[in-house]
Amino acid sequence: MHPGVSLNVTVYFDVASTAPLHPVARQALTAALDEGWADPARLYRSGRQARMLLDAARETVAEVLGCRADEISFTASGTQAVQLGVLGALHGNRRRGRHLVHSAVEHSSVLHTAERWGSPRPEAGGQTAGGEVTVVPVDRQGRVDPAEFAASLRPDTALAVLQSANHEVGTVQPVAETAARCGEVPLLVDAAQSAGRVDVPAGWSLLAASAHKWGGPAGVGVLAVRKGVRYASPLPADEREGGRVPGFVNVPAIVAAAASLRAVRAEAERENARLHELVERIRARVPRLVPEVEVVGDPVRRLPHLVTFSCLYVDGEVLLGELDRAGFAVSSGSSCTSSTLTPSHVLAAMGVLTEGNVRVSLPFGAAEADVERFLAVLPEVVAGVRAPLGLDLAPPSAAGEVVPPRAEGRTGAESEERQATDEGGSAGARSVGTGSERPEASGRITGRLLVLDALGKRCPLPVIELANRIGEVPVGGTVAVLADDEAARLDVPAWCGMRGQEYLGEAPAAEYGGDRGSAYLVRRVS
C-alpha cells in the first residue's frame, strides 16, 4: 500500500470496490484547489488557468487510454459514464435500429440502463422510446465466446457492450476479438476495473472508466467516444464537455484523477507481475487449506490483482464479518448489490456457487506477509463459521481435492435415528454462524426418494441440509429439495457440480407436497 495511506482496517484487500487515494492524487488535488477553482469557460486569467489544467488533464487521460483528447469527456462517476455512453450511442444510432446487446456479466450500471431501454415508454410526439435487448451468456469462467457474441448481432443492432474485465471474478474478456467481429456495430467497453492497471484493449468505439478505481478521487468518471461514432446526448443540451455531459466540471478532482492515472499506469508496469504471483498463491493454496472451496474465474486470462473463491455451507456476510474481525477487509459478491438479498448476477451467469464467496483484490504495494497471514487466518475463520452446522468435513488433499464429507454417507443406525427424529419432530439446527436456534428442514423418504422441506429458509441452509441428508438415499436415488429462496435455483446445481452429484432439474414444489416455491431434484451418484 502507498506510504502515508491510513485506513481504519489492518489490511485492505478490496481495491476492486475502491482504491485508497493515491499520494500523487492527493498532492495534485491540493494544488489544483488553489489554481483550478475558476470556471474554465471564462476568459479572465483564473478561468484561463483552470482551462489549461483541464486541457492538460484531458491530454493525460487520452494518452493513457490511447485516444484523442477531444474524444474524452469527464463525468460525475463511472456509472454516469456508462449510462450516458449506452443511451447516447443508442440515441445516436436510432436510425440503424433499437437493438442492444450486452454480456450477462456486465456491471449493474449496464444492466439497469439496458432494463430501462427494454421497457417501452411514451415519448414526445406520440412515439415510443426503448427497444430490444439481447443478453449473451458466458462460460463457467465468466468469459464470452466472441463468435457467440457476434452471432447475437442483427441488422438493427445499434450498440454492443462488453466489459474489459469482470469486477467480481477478474476474468478478462476477449474485447479485441469480439470487436473484430462486430463490423459496423459500435462497441462500448466498460474499462472501470482495468483502466490504469493493464493496457486498454483495441477495437472499442466508446469507453467508460472510473477514477476512484485506480486511486483517483471519487466523483470523476471518463467517457471516451471515438471520432465518427454516432452519439446523441440523451439529456438536454449543454455546452460543457462537448455537449455530452451537462453541468460544471470539477477541475481539481479531474486534475487529481489524471495525475494518479499516469502514476498508477507507470507503477503497474512494475507491480503487476508481483501481484499476479501473490494472487496465484491464493488461488493455489486456498483449496488446499479449506475444504469444500471452489476458486472461480479464468485462471489465466485474468486481472493480476483479483481472485474470488466460494465456500460451501457458508453465509458470505457472516464470513466477511469474521474476516473483518480478524483484520482483513475483503468483499463478497457484487459490491453494488451486496446490500440486497439478490444473488450475484455474475456468479449466477457463470453457474457457480452464489453463496459464501470472497473477493480479494490486492492494492499496489500489498505485502507478501499480509497475504501469508490471510492464508493462515482463513481456514480457522471458515471452520468457525461452519462449526455450528455440525458438518463432518474431511480436510483437503495436498492436490486441493476434498474427500466427500461423512455427512453425505449416513447409513444404518445413524440414518434410522435421523428418520426417527423427523417422525417425532424436527431436530434443532443452528443458523449459519450466529449460534441461534433454527428448525432443521424436515424430510420424508419414500422408496428411493427423499423430500427435504427447506421452505422459508435462506441459502445456504437448503444446500447444507442437502449435504447432510443425501446419504440417506441409496446411490441412484433422488433428493427433492423444496425451497422458496431464489438463490437455491443457482446454488443447488452449483453444489452438484462441486460434489459430483447429478442435478436433474426443477419442478413445482406442489408436486412434492410443498405449498410454494420449487423442488430442486438431485440424483445421488456417489
Coordinates of C-alpha atoms in Angstrom, one line a residue:
M1 CA 0.0 0.0 0.0
H2 CA 1.2 3.5 -0.7
P3 CA 3.1 5.2 2.2
G4 CA 1.1 7.6 4.1
V5 CA -2.3 5.9 3.4
S6 CA -4.1 5.5 6.7
L7 CA -7.1 3.2 6.8
N8 CA -9.3 2.0 9.7
V9 CA -8.6 -1.6 9.0
T10 CA -5.5 -3.7 9.4
V11 CA -5.2 -4.9 5.8
Y12 CA -7.3 -3.5 2.9
F13 CA -7.8 -6.2 0.2
D14 CA -10.8 -4.5 -1.6
V15 CA -9.4 -2.2 -4.3
A16 CA -11.9 -3.6 -6.8
S17 CA -14.5 -1.7 -4.8
T18 CA -12.5 1.5 -4.4
A19 CA -8.8 2.2 -4.2
P20 CA -7.2 4.4 -1.5
L21 CA -6.5 7.9 -2.7
H22 CA -3.1 7.8 -4.4
P23 CA -0.5 10.2 -2.9
V24 CA 0.0 11.8 -6.3
A25 CA -3.7 12.4 -6.5
R26 CA -3.7 14.0 -3.0
Q27 CA -0.9 16.3 -4.0
A28 CA -2.4 17.3 -7.3
L29 CA -5.8 17.8 -5.7
T30 CA -4.4 20.2 -3.1
A31 CA -2.5 22.2 -5.7
A32 CA -5.5 22.3 -8.1
L33 CA -7.8 23.6 -5.4
D34 CA -5.7 26.7 -5.3
E35 CA -5.0 27.0 -9.0
G36 CA -8.0 25.5 -10.8
W37 CA -11.1 26.6 -8.9
A38 CA -12.4 29.1 -11.5
D39 CA -14.8 28.5 -14.4
P40 CA -12.7 27.1 -17.3
A41 CA -15.1 28.6 -19.8
R42 CA -14.3 32.1 -18.8
L43 CA -11.7 34.3 -20.5
Y44 CA -10.2 36.1 -17.5
R45 CA -6.9 34.9 -16.0
S46 CA -8.1 32.5 -13.4
G47 CA -10.6 31.0 -15.9
R48 CA -7.8 30.5 -18.5
Q49 CA -5.6 28.9 -15.8
A50 CA -8.4 26.4 -14.9
R51 CA -8.8 25.7 -18.7
M52 CA -5.1 24.9 -19.1
L53 CA -5.3 22.5 -16.1
L54 CA -8.4 20.9 -17.5
D55 CA -6.9 20.6 -21.0
A56 CA -3.7 19.1 -19.6
A57 CA -5.7 16.5 -17.6
R58 CA -7.6 15.6 -20.7
E59 CA -4.4 15.1 -22.7
T60 CA -3.0 12.9 -20.0
V61 CA -6.1 10.6 -19.8
A62 CA -6.3 10.4 -23.6
E63 CA -2.6 9.3 -23.8
V64 CA -3.1 6.6 -21.2
L65 CA -6.3 5.3 -22.9
G66 CA -4.9 5.6 -26.4
C67 CA -7.3 8.1 -27.9
R68 CA -7.5 11.8 -28.9
A69 CA -8.0 14.4 -26.2
D70 CA -11.2 15.7 -27.9
E71 CA -12.7 12.3 -27.6
I72 CA -12.6 12.5 -23.8
S73 CA -15.4 13.8 -21.6
F74 CA -15.4 13.8 -17.8
T75 CA -18.5 12.7 -16.0
A76 CA -19.5 12.7 -12.3
S77 CA -18.9 8.9 -11.9
G78 CA -18.1 5.7 -13.8
T79 CA -21.8 4.8 -13.6
Q80 CA -22.8 8.0 -15.2
A81 CA -20.2 7.5 -17.9
V82 CA -21.7 4.0 -18.7
Q83 CA -25.3 5.3 -18.6
L84 CA -24.5 8.3 -20.9
G85 CA -22.4 6.2 -23.2
V86 CA -25.0 3.5 -23.6
L87 CA -28.0 5.8 -24.0
G88 CA -26.1 8.3 -26.1
A89 CA -24.9 5.7 -28.6
L90 CA -28.4 4.1 -28.8
H91 CA -30.0 7.5 -29.5
G92 CA -27.2 8.4 -32.0
N93 CA -27.8 5.2 -33.9
R94 CA -31.6 5.0 -33.7
R95 CA -31.9 5.1 -37.5
R96 CA -29.9 1.9 -37.6
G97 CA -32.3 0.2 -35.1
R98 CA -33.1 -0.1 -31.4
H99 CA -31.4 -3.4 -30.6
L100 CA -28.9 -3.5 -27.7
V101 CA -26.5 -6.4 -27.0
H102 CA -24.5 -7.0 -23.8
S103 CA -22.9 -9.8 -21.9
A104 CA -24.6 -11.5 -18.9
V105 CA -21.8 -10.4 -16.5
E106 CA -21.8 -6.6 -17.1
H107 CA -21.7 -4.1 -14.2
S108 CA -25.1 -3.3 -12.8
S109 CA -25.0 0.2 -14.4
V110 CA -25.2 -1.6 -17.8
L111 CA -27.9 -3.9 -16.6
H112 CA -30.1 -1.1 -15.2
T113 CA -29.7 1.0 -18.3
A114 CA -30.5 -2.0 -20.5
E115 CA -33.6 -2.7 -18.4
R116 CA -34.8 0.8 -18.9
W117 CA -34.1 0.7 -22.7
G118 CA -36.0 -2.6 -23.0
S119 CA -39.1 -1.1 -21.2
P120 CA -41.4 0.8 -23.7
R121 CA -42.4 4.2 -22.5
P122 CA -44.2 7.2 -24.2
E123 CA -42.1 9.9 -25.8
A124 CA -42.9 13.3 -27.1
G125 CA -44.8 13.3 -30.4
G126 CA -46.7 10.1 -29.6
Q127 CA -43.7 7.8 -30.3
T128 CA -42.4 5.0 -28.1
A129 CA -38.9 5.0 -26.7
G130 CA -37.0 1.9 -25.9
G131 CA -36.1 -1.2 -27.8
E132 CA -35.0 -4.8 -27.6
V133 CA -32.1 -6.2 -25.5
T134 CA -30.2 -9.5 -26.1
V135 CA -28.0 -10.9 -23.2
V136 CA -25.1 -13.0 -24.3
P137 CA -24.2 -15.9 -21.9
V138 CA -20.8 -16.7 -20.5
D139 CA -18.9 -19.9 -19.8
R140 CA -18.2 -21.2 -16.3
Q141 CA -15.1 -19.0 -16.1
G142 CA -17.2 -15.8 -16.8
R143 CA -15.9 -15.3 -20.4
V144 CA -17.9 -14.7 -23.5
D145 CA -17.4 -16.5 -26.8
P146 CA -16.6 -13.9 -29.4
A147 CA -18.4 -15.9 -32.1
E148 CA -21.5 -16.3 -30.0
F149 CA -21.4 -12.6 -29.1
A150 CA -21.2 -11.7 -32.8
A151 CA -24.0 -14.1 -33.6
S152 CA -26.3 -12.2 -31.4
L153 CA -25.9 -9.0 -33.5
R154 CA -28.6 -8.1 -36.0
P155 CA -29.0 -5.6 -38.8
D156 CA -30.9 -3.4 -36.4
T157 CA -28.3 -3.6 -33.6
A158 CA -27.5 -0.1 -32.5
L159 CA -24.9 -0.9 -29.8
A160 CA -22.9 -3.7 -28.2
V161 CA -21.5 -3.6 -24.7
L162 CA -18.7 -5.7 -23.3
Q163 CA -16.6 -5.0 -20.2
S164 CA -12.8 -5.3 -20.4
A165 CA -12.6 -7.4 -17.3
N166 CA -15.1 -8.6 -14.7
H167 CA -15.4 -6.7 -11.5
E168 CA -16.3 -9.8 -9.4
V169 CA -14.1 -12.6 -10.6
G170 CA -11.4 -10.8 -12.6
T171 CA -11.9 -12.6 -15.9
V172 CA -10.5 -10.6 -18.9
Q173 CA -12.9 -10.5 -21.8
P174 CA -11.8 -11.1 -25.4
V175 CA -12.6 -7.5 -26.4
A176 CA -10.3 -7.2 -29.4
E177 CA -11.5 -10.5 -30.9
T178 CA -15.1 -9.5 -30.3
A179 CA -14.7 -6.1 -31.7
A180 CA -13.2 -7.5 -34.9
R181 CA -16.5 -9.5 -35.4
C182 CA -18.8 -6.5 -34.6
G183 CA -18.4 -4.9 -38.1
E184 CA -20.2 -1.6 -38.2
V185 CA -21.9 -2.1 -34.8
P186 CA -20.3 0.3 -32.2
L187 CA -18.8 -1.4 -29.2
L188 CA -18.9 0.2 -25.7
V189 CA -16.2 -1.1 -23.4
D190 CA -16.6 -0.7 -19.6
A191 CA -12.9 -0.5 -18.5
A192 CA -13.6 0.5 -14.9
Q193 CA -11.7 -2.4 -13.4
S194 CA -8.8 -2.4 -15.9
A195 CA -8.0 1.2 -16.7
G196 CA -4.6 2.2 -15.4
R197 CA -3.8 -1.4 -14.4
V198 CA -3.5 -3.1 -17.8
D199 CA -3.4 -1.9 -21.4
V200 CA -6.7 -0.8 -22.9
P201 CA -7.9 -3.4 -25.4
A202 CA -8.2 -2.5 -29.0
G203 CA -11.4 -2.1 -31.0
W204 CA -13.6 0.0 -28.8
S205 CA -15.9 2.7 -30.1
L206 CA -16.9 4.1 -26.7
L207 CA -15.1 3.5 -23.4
A208 CA -16.1 4.2 -19.8
A209 CA -13.8 4.3 -16.7
S210 CA -13.9 5.5 -13.1
A211 CA -11.2 7.4 -11.3
H212 CA -11.7 6.0 -7.8
K213 CA -11.0 2.5 -9.1
W214 CA -7.4 3.5 -9.9
G215 CA -6.7 5.7 -6.9
G216 CA -8.1 9.0 -8.1
P217 CA -10.8 10.9 -6.2
A218 CA -14.4 9.7 -6.2
G219 CA -16.8 11.7 -8.3
V220 CA -14.8 11.6 -11.6
G221 CA -15.7 9.3 -14.5
V222 CA -14.4 9.1 -18.0
L223 CA -16.4 8.7 -21.2
A224 CA -14.5 8.4 -24.4
V225 CA -16.3 8.5 -27.8
R226 CA -14.2 7.8 -30.9
K227 CA -14.5 10.3 -33.8
G228 CA -17.0 9.1 -36.3
V229 CA -19.1 7.2 -33.8
R230 CA -22.7 8.5 -33.8
Y231 CA -23.6 9.9 -30.4
A232 CA -26.6 12.0 -29.3
S233 CA -26.9 13.0 -25.7
P234 CA -30.0 11.6 -24.0
L235 CA -30.0 14.7 -21.8
P236 CA -31.0 18.3 -22.5
A237 CA -28.3 20.3 -24.4
D238 CA -25.4 21.7 -22.5
E239 CA -22.2 23.3 -23.8
R240 CA -20.0 21.6 -21.3
E241 CA -17.8 18.6 -22.2
G242 CA -18.5 18.6 -25.9
G243 CA -22.3 18.5 -25.2
R244 CA -22.1 15.0 -23.8
V245 CA -22.1 15.8 -20.1
P246 CA -24.1 18.6 -18.5
G247 CA -23.0 20.7 -15.5
F248 CA -20.0 22.4 -14.1
V249 CA -16.8 20.4 -14.2
N250 CA -14.8 19.7 -11.1
V251 CA -11.4 20.8 -12.3
P252 CA -9.4 20.0 -9.2
A253 CA -10.7 16.4 -8.9
I254 CA -10.2 15.9 -12.7
V255 CA -6.6 17.1 -12.4
A256 CA -6.0 14.7 -9.5
A257 CA -7.6 11.8 -11.4
A258 CA -5.4 12.4 -14.4
A259 CA -2.2 12.7 -12.3
S260 CA -3.0 9.5 -10.4
L261 CA -3.9 7.6 -13.7
R262 CA -0.5 8.4 -15.1
A263 CA 1.3 7.4 -11.9
V264 CA -0.7 4.2 -11.5
R265 CA 0.0 3.2 -15.1
A266 CA 3.7 3.6 -14.5
E267 CA 3.6 1.6 -11.3
A268 CA 1.5 -1.2 -12.9
E269 CA 4.5 -2.0 -15.2
R270 CA 6.4 -2.9 -12.0
E271 CA 3.7 -4.2 -9.7
N272 CA 1.5 -6.4 -12.0
A273 CA 3.9 -9.3 -12.1
R274 CA 4.3 -9.3 -8.3
L275 CA 0.6 -9.1 -7.6
H276 CA -0.1 -11.8 -10.2
E277 CA 2.2 -14.1 -8.3
L278 CA 0.5 -13.3 -4.9
V279 CA -2.9 -13.9 -6.4
E280 CA -1.7 -17.2 -7.9
R281 CA -0.5 -18.2 -4.5
I282 CA -4.0 -17.5 -3.1
R283 CA -5.6 -19.4 -6.0
A284 CA -3.4 -22.4 -5.4
R285 CA -3.4 -22.6 -1.7
V286 CA -7.0 -21.8 -0.6
P287 CA -8.4 -25.1 -2.0
R288 CA -5.6 -26.9 -0.2
L289 CA -6.2 -25.1 3.1
V290 CA -10.0 -25.0 3.3
P291 CA -12.3 -27.9 2.5
E292 CA -15.2 -27.5 0.0
V293 CA -13.9 -24.4 -1.8
E294 CA -14.0 -23.5 -5.5
V295 CA -11.9 -20.8 -6.9
V296 CA -13.9 -19.1 -9.7
G297 CA -12.9 -17.0 -12.7
D298 CA -10.4 -17.6 -15.5
P299 CA -7.1 -18.9 -14.0
V300 CA -5.0 -17.5 -16.9
R301 CA -6.9 -14.7 -18.6
R302 CA -7.5 -12.6 -15.5
L303 CA -6.6 -9.3 -13.8
P304 CA -3.3 -9.6 -11.9
H305 CA -4.7 -8.4 -8.6
L306 CA -8.1 -10.1 -8.1
V307 CA -9.3 -13.5 -7.1
T308 CA -12.6 -14.8 -5.9
F309 CA -13.4 -18.1 -4.3
S310 CA -16.7 -19.7 -3.0
C311 CA -17.0 -21.7 0.2
L312 CA -19.8 -24.3 0.5
Y313 CA -22.1 -24.2 3.6
V314 CA -21.1 -20.6 4.5
D315 CA -23.1 -17.4 4.6
G316 CA -20.9 -14.8 2.8
E317 CA -21.9 -11.9 5.1
V318 CA -21.1 -13.8 8.2
L319 CA -17.7 -14.9 6.7
L320 CA -16.9 -11.3 5.8
G321 CA -17.7 -10.1 9.3
E322 CA -15.4 -12.7 10.8
L323 CA -12.6 -11.8 8.4
D324 CA -13.1 -8.2 9.3
R325 CA -12.7 -9.0 13.0
A326 CA -9.5 -10.9 12.0
G327 CA -8.2 -7.7 10.4
F328 CA -8.9 -8.1 6.7
A329 CA -11.2 -6.0 4.6
V330 CA -12.5 -8.1 1.7
S331 CA -15.8 -8.2 -0.2
S332 CA -18.3 -10.8 -1.3
G333 CA -20.4 -11.0 -4.5
S334 CA -21.2 -7.7 -6.3
S335 CA -20.2 -4.6 -4.4
C336 CA -23.2 -2.9 -6.0
T337 CA -25.8 -5.4 -4.9
S338 CA -24.3 -6.8 -1.7
S339 CA -26.8 -4.8 0.4
T340 CA -29.7 -6.7 -1.2
L341 CA -30.8 -10.3 -0.9
T342 CA -30.4 -10.8 -4.7
P343 CA -27.8 -13.4 -5.7
S344 CA -24.9 -12.1 -7.7
H345 CA -25.9 -12.0 -11.3
V346 CA -22.3 -12.6 -12.3
L347 CA -21.9 -15.8 -10.3
A348 CA -25.3 -16.9 -11.4
A349 CA -24.5 -16.4 -15.1
M350 CA -21.3 -18.4 -14.6
G351 CA -23.3 -21.3 -12.9
V352 CA -21.1 -21.3 -9.8
L353 CA -22.0 -21.0 -6.1
T354 CA -23.5 -17.7 -5.3
E355 CA -23.2 -18.0 -1.5
G356 CA -20.2 -17.9 0.7
N357 CA -18.0 -16.1 -1.9
V358 CA -15.0 -14.0 -1.0
R359 CA -13.3 -11.5 -3.4
V360 CA -9.8 -10.5 -2.6
S361 CA -8.3 -7.6 -4.7
L362 CA -4.8 -6.5 -3.8
P363 CA -3.7 -2.9 -3.8
F364 CA -0.4 -1.8 -5.2
G365 CA 2.3 -2.4 -2.6
A366 CA 0.4 -5.3 -1.0
A367 CA 2.8 -7.0 1.4
E368 CA 3.6 -10.7 0.9
A369 CA 3.5 -11.1 4.7
D370 CA -0.1 -9.8 4.7
V371 CA -1.1 -12.4 2.1
E372 CA 0.5 -15.1 4.1
R373 CA -1.3 -14.0 7.2
F374 CA -4.6 -14.0 5.3
L375 CA -3.9 -17.6 4.2
A376 CA -3.1 -18.6 7.8
V377 CA -6.2 -17.0 9.2
L378 CA -8.7 -18.1 6.6
P379 CA -9.0 -21.8 7.4
E380 CA -9.7 -21.1 11.1
V381 CA -12.3 -18.4 10.3
V382 CA -14.2 -20.6 7.8
A383 CA -14.1 -23.5 10.2
G384 CA -15.5 -21.3 12.9
V385 CA -18.4 -20.1 10.7
R386 CA -19.2 -23.7 9.8
A387 CA -18.8 -25.2 13.3
P388 CA -22.4 -24.6 14.5
L389 CA -23.7 -26.7 11.5
G390 CA -22.1 -29.9 12.7
L391 CA -20.8 -30.9 9.3
D392 CA -18.1 -33.6 9.3
L393 CA -15.8 -32.2 6.5
A394 CA -12.7 -34.0 5.6
P395 CA -9.6 -31.9 5.1
P396 CA -8.4 -31.1 1.6
S397 CA -5.8 -33.3 0.0
A398 CA -2.4 -32.0 -1.0
A399 CA -3.8 -31.5 -4.5
G400 CA -6.7 -29.5 -3.3
E401 CA -9.2 -32.2 -3.8
V402 CA -11.7 -32.8 -0.9
V403 CA -12.8 -36.2 0.3
P404 CA -16.6 -36.3 0.4
P405 CA -17.9 -35.4 3.9
R406 CA -19.0 -38.3 6.0
A407 CA -22.3 -36.4 6.4
E408 CA -23.2 -37.4 2.9
G409 CA -22.9 -41.1 3.7
R410 CA -25.2 -41.7 6.7
T411 CA -26.5 -45.3 6.8
G412 CA -27.8 -47.8 9.2
A413 CA -28.4 -46.7 12.8
E414 CA -27.5 -43.1 12.1
S415 CA -30.0 -42.8 9.3
E416 CA -32.7 -44.5 11.3
E417 CA -32.0 -42.2 14.2
R418 CA -32.4 -39.1 12.0
Q419 CA -35.5 -40.5 10.4
A420 CA -37.0 -41.3 13.8
T421 CA -36.2 -37.7 14.9
D422 CA -38.1 -36.4 11.8
E423 CA -41.1 -38.6 12.7
G424 CA -41.2 -37.3 16.2
G425 CA -40.5 -33.6 15.3
S426 CA -37.8 -31.7 13.5
A427 CA -34.4 -31.7 15.2
G428 CA -32.8 -28.3 16.1
A429 CA -30.0 -26.9 13.9
R430 CA -28.1 -23.6 14.3
S431 CA -28.3 -20.8 11.8
V432 CA -25.1 -20.0 9.8
G433 CA -22.5 -18.6 12.1
T434 CA -25.0 -16.9 14.5
G435 CA -25.5 -19.5 17.2
S436 CA -29.3 -19.0 17.3
E437 CA -31.7 -21.9 17.1
R438 CA -33.3 -22.6 13.7
P439 CA -35.6 -25.6 12.9
E440 CA -33.9 -28.1 10.6
A441 CA -35.5 -28.9 7.3
S442 CA -37.9 -31.8 7.7
G443 CA -37.6 -34.8 5.4
R444 CA -39.6 -37.9 4.4
I445 CA -38.3 -40.9 2.5
T446 CA -40.5 -42.8 0.1
G447 CA -38.6 -45.7 -1.6
R448 CA -35.7 -44.1 -3.4
L449 CA -36.9 -40.5 -3.0
L450 CA -36.1 -38.2 -0.1
V451 CA -38.1 -34.9 0.1
L452 CA -36.5 -32.2 2.1
D453 CA -38.7 -29.3 3.1
A454 CA -36.5 -26.2 3.3
L455 CA -39.3 -23.7 2.6
G456 CA -38.8 -20.4 4.4
K457 CA -35.1 -20.9 4.8
R458 CA -32.4 -18.7 3.1
C459 CA -29.4 -20.2 1.4
P460 CA -27.1 -21.7 2.2
L461 CA -29.4 -23.6 4.6
P462 CA -31.1 -25.7 1.9
V463 CA -27.7 -26.7 0.5
I464 CA -26.4 -27.5 3.9
E465 CA -29.4 -29.8 4.6
L466 CA -29.0 -31.4 1.2
A467 CA -25.3 -32.2 2.0
N468 CA -26.3 -33.6 5.4
R469 CA -29.2 -35.8 4.1
I470 CA -28.3 -37.1 0.6
G471 CA -26.6 -40.1 2.2
E472 CA -30.0 -41.3 3.4
V473 CA -30.9 -42.4 -0.2
P474 CA -29.1 -45.2 -2.0
V475 CA -26.9 -44.4 -4.9
G476 CA -29.2 -43.7 -7.9
G477 CA -31.8 -42.4 -5.5
T478 CA -33.3 -38.8 -5.7
V479 CA -33.5 -35.9 -3.3
A480 CA -36.1 -33.2 -3.9
V481 CA -35.2 -30.0 -2.1
L482 CA -38.2 -27.8 -1.5
A483 CA -37.1 -24.1 -1.3
D484 CA -38.5 -20.7 -1.9
D485 CA -35.2 -18.8 -1.8
E486 CA -34.3 -17.7 -5.3
A487 CA -30.6 -18.4 -4.6
A488 CA -31.4 -22.2 -4.3
R489 CA -32.1 -22.2 -8.0
L490 CA -28.5 -21.3 -8.5
D491 CA -26.7 -22.9 -5.6
V492 CA -28.2 -26.4 -5.7
P493 CA -26.9 -27.1 -9.3
A494 CA -23.6 -25.4 -8.3
W495 CA -23.3 -27.7 -5.3
C496 CA -24.0 -30.8 -7.5
G497 CA -21.2 -29.7 -9.8
M498 CA -18.7 -29.3 -6.9
R499 CA -19.8 -32.5 -5.1
G500 CA -20.0 -34.8 -8.2
Q501 CA -23.8 -35.3 -7.9
E502 CA -26.3 -35.1 -10.7
Y503 CA -28.7 -32.2 -10.9
L504 CA -31.9 -33.4 -12.6
G505 CA -33.7 -30.0 -12.8
E506 CA -36.6 -28.1 -11.2
A507 CA -40.3 -28.9 -10.7
P508 CA -43.2 -27.2 -8.9
A509 CA -42.9 -27.8 -5.2
A510 CA -46.6 -28.7 -5.2
E511 CA -45.7 -32.0 -7.0
Y512 CA -43.8 -33.0 -3.8
G513 CA -46.2 -31.7 -1.2
G514 CA -45.0 -28.1 -0.9
D515 CA -47.4 -25.1 -0.8
R516 CA -45.0 -22.7 -2.5
G517 CA -41.6 -22.5 -4.2
S518 CA -39.8 -25.1 -6.3
A519 CA -38.5 -28.6 -5.9
Y520 CA -34.8 -29.0 -7.0
L521 CA -34.1 -32.6 -7.9
V522 CA -30.7 -34.2 -7.3
R523 CA -29.7 -37.8 -8.1
R524 CA -27.1 -39.4 -5.8
V525 CA -24.2 -40.5 -7.9
S526 CA -21.7 -41.4 -5.1

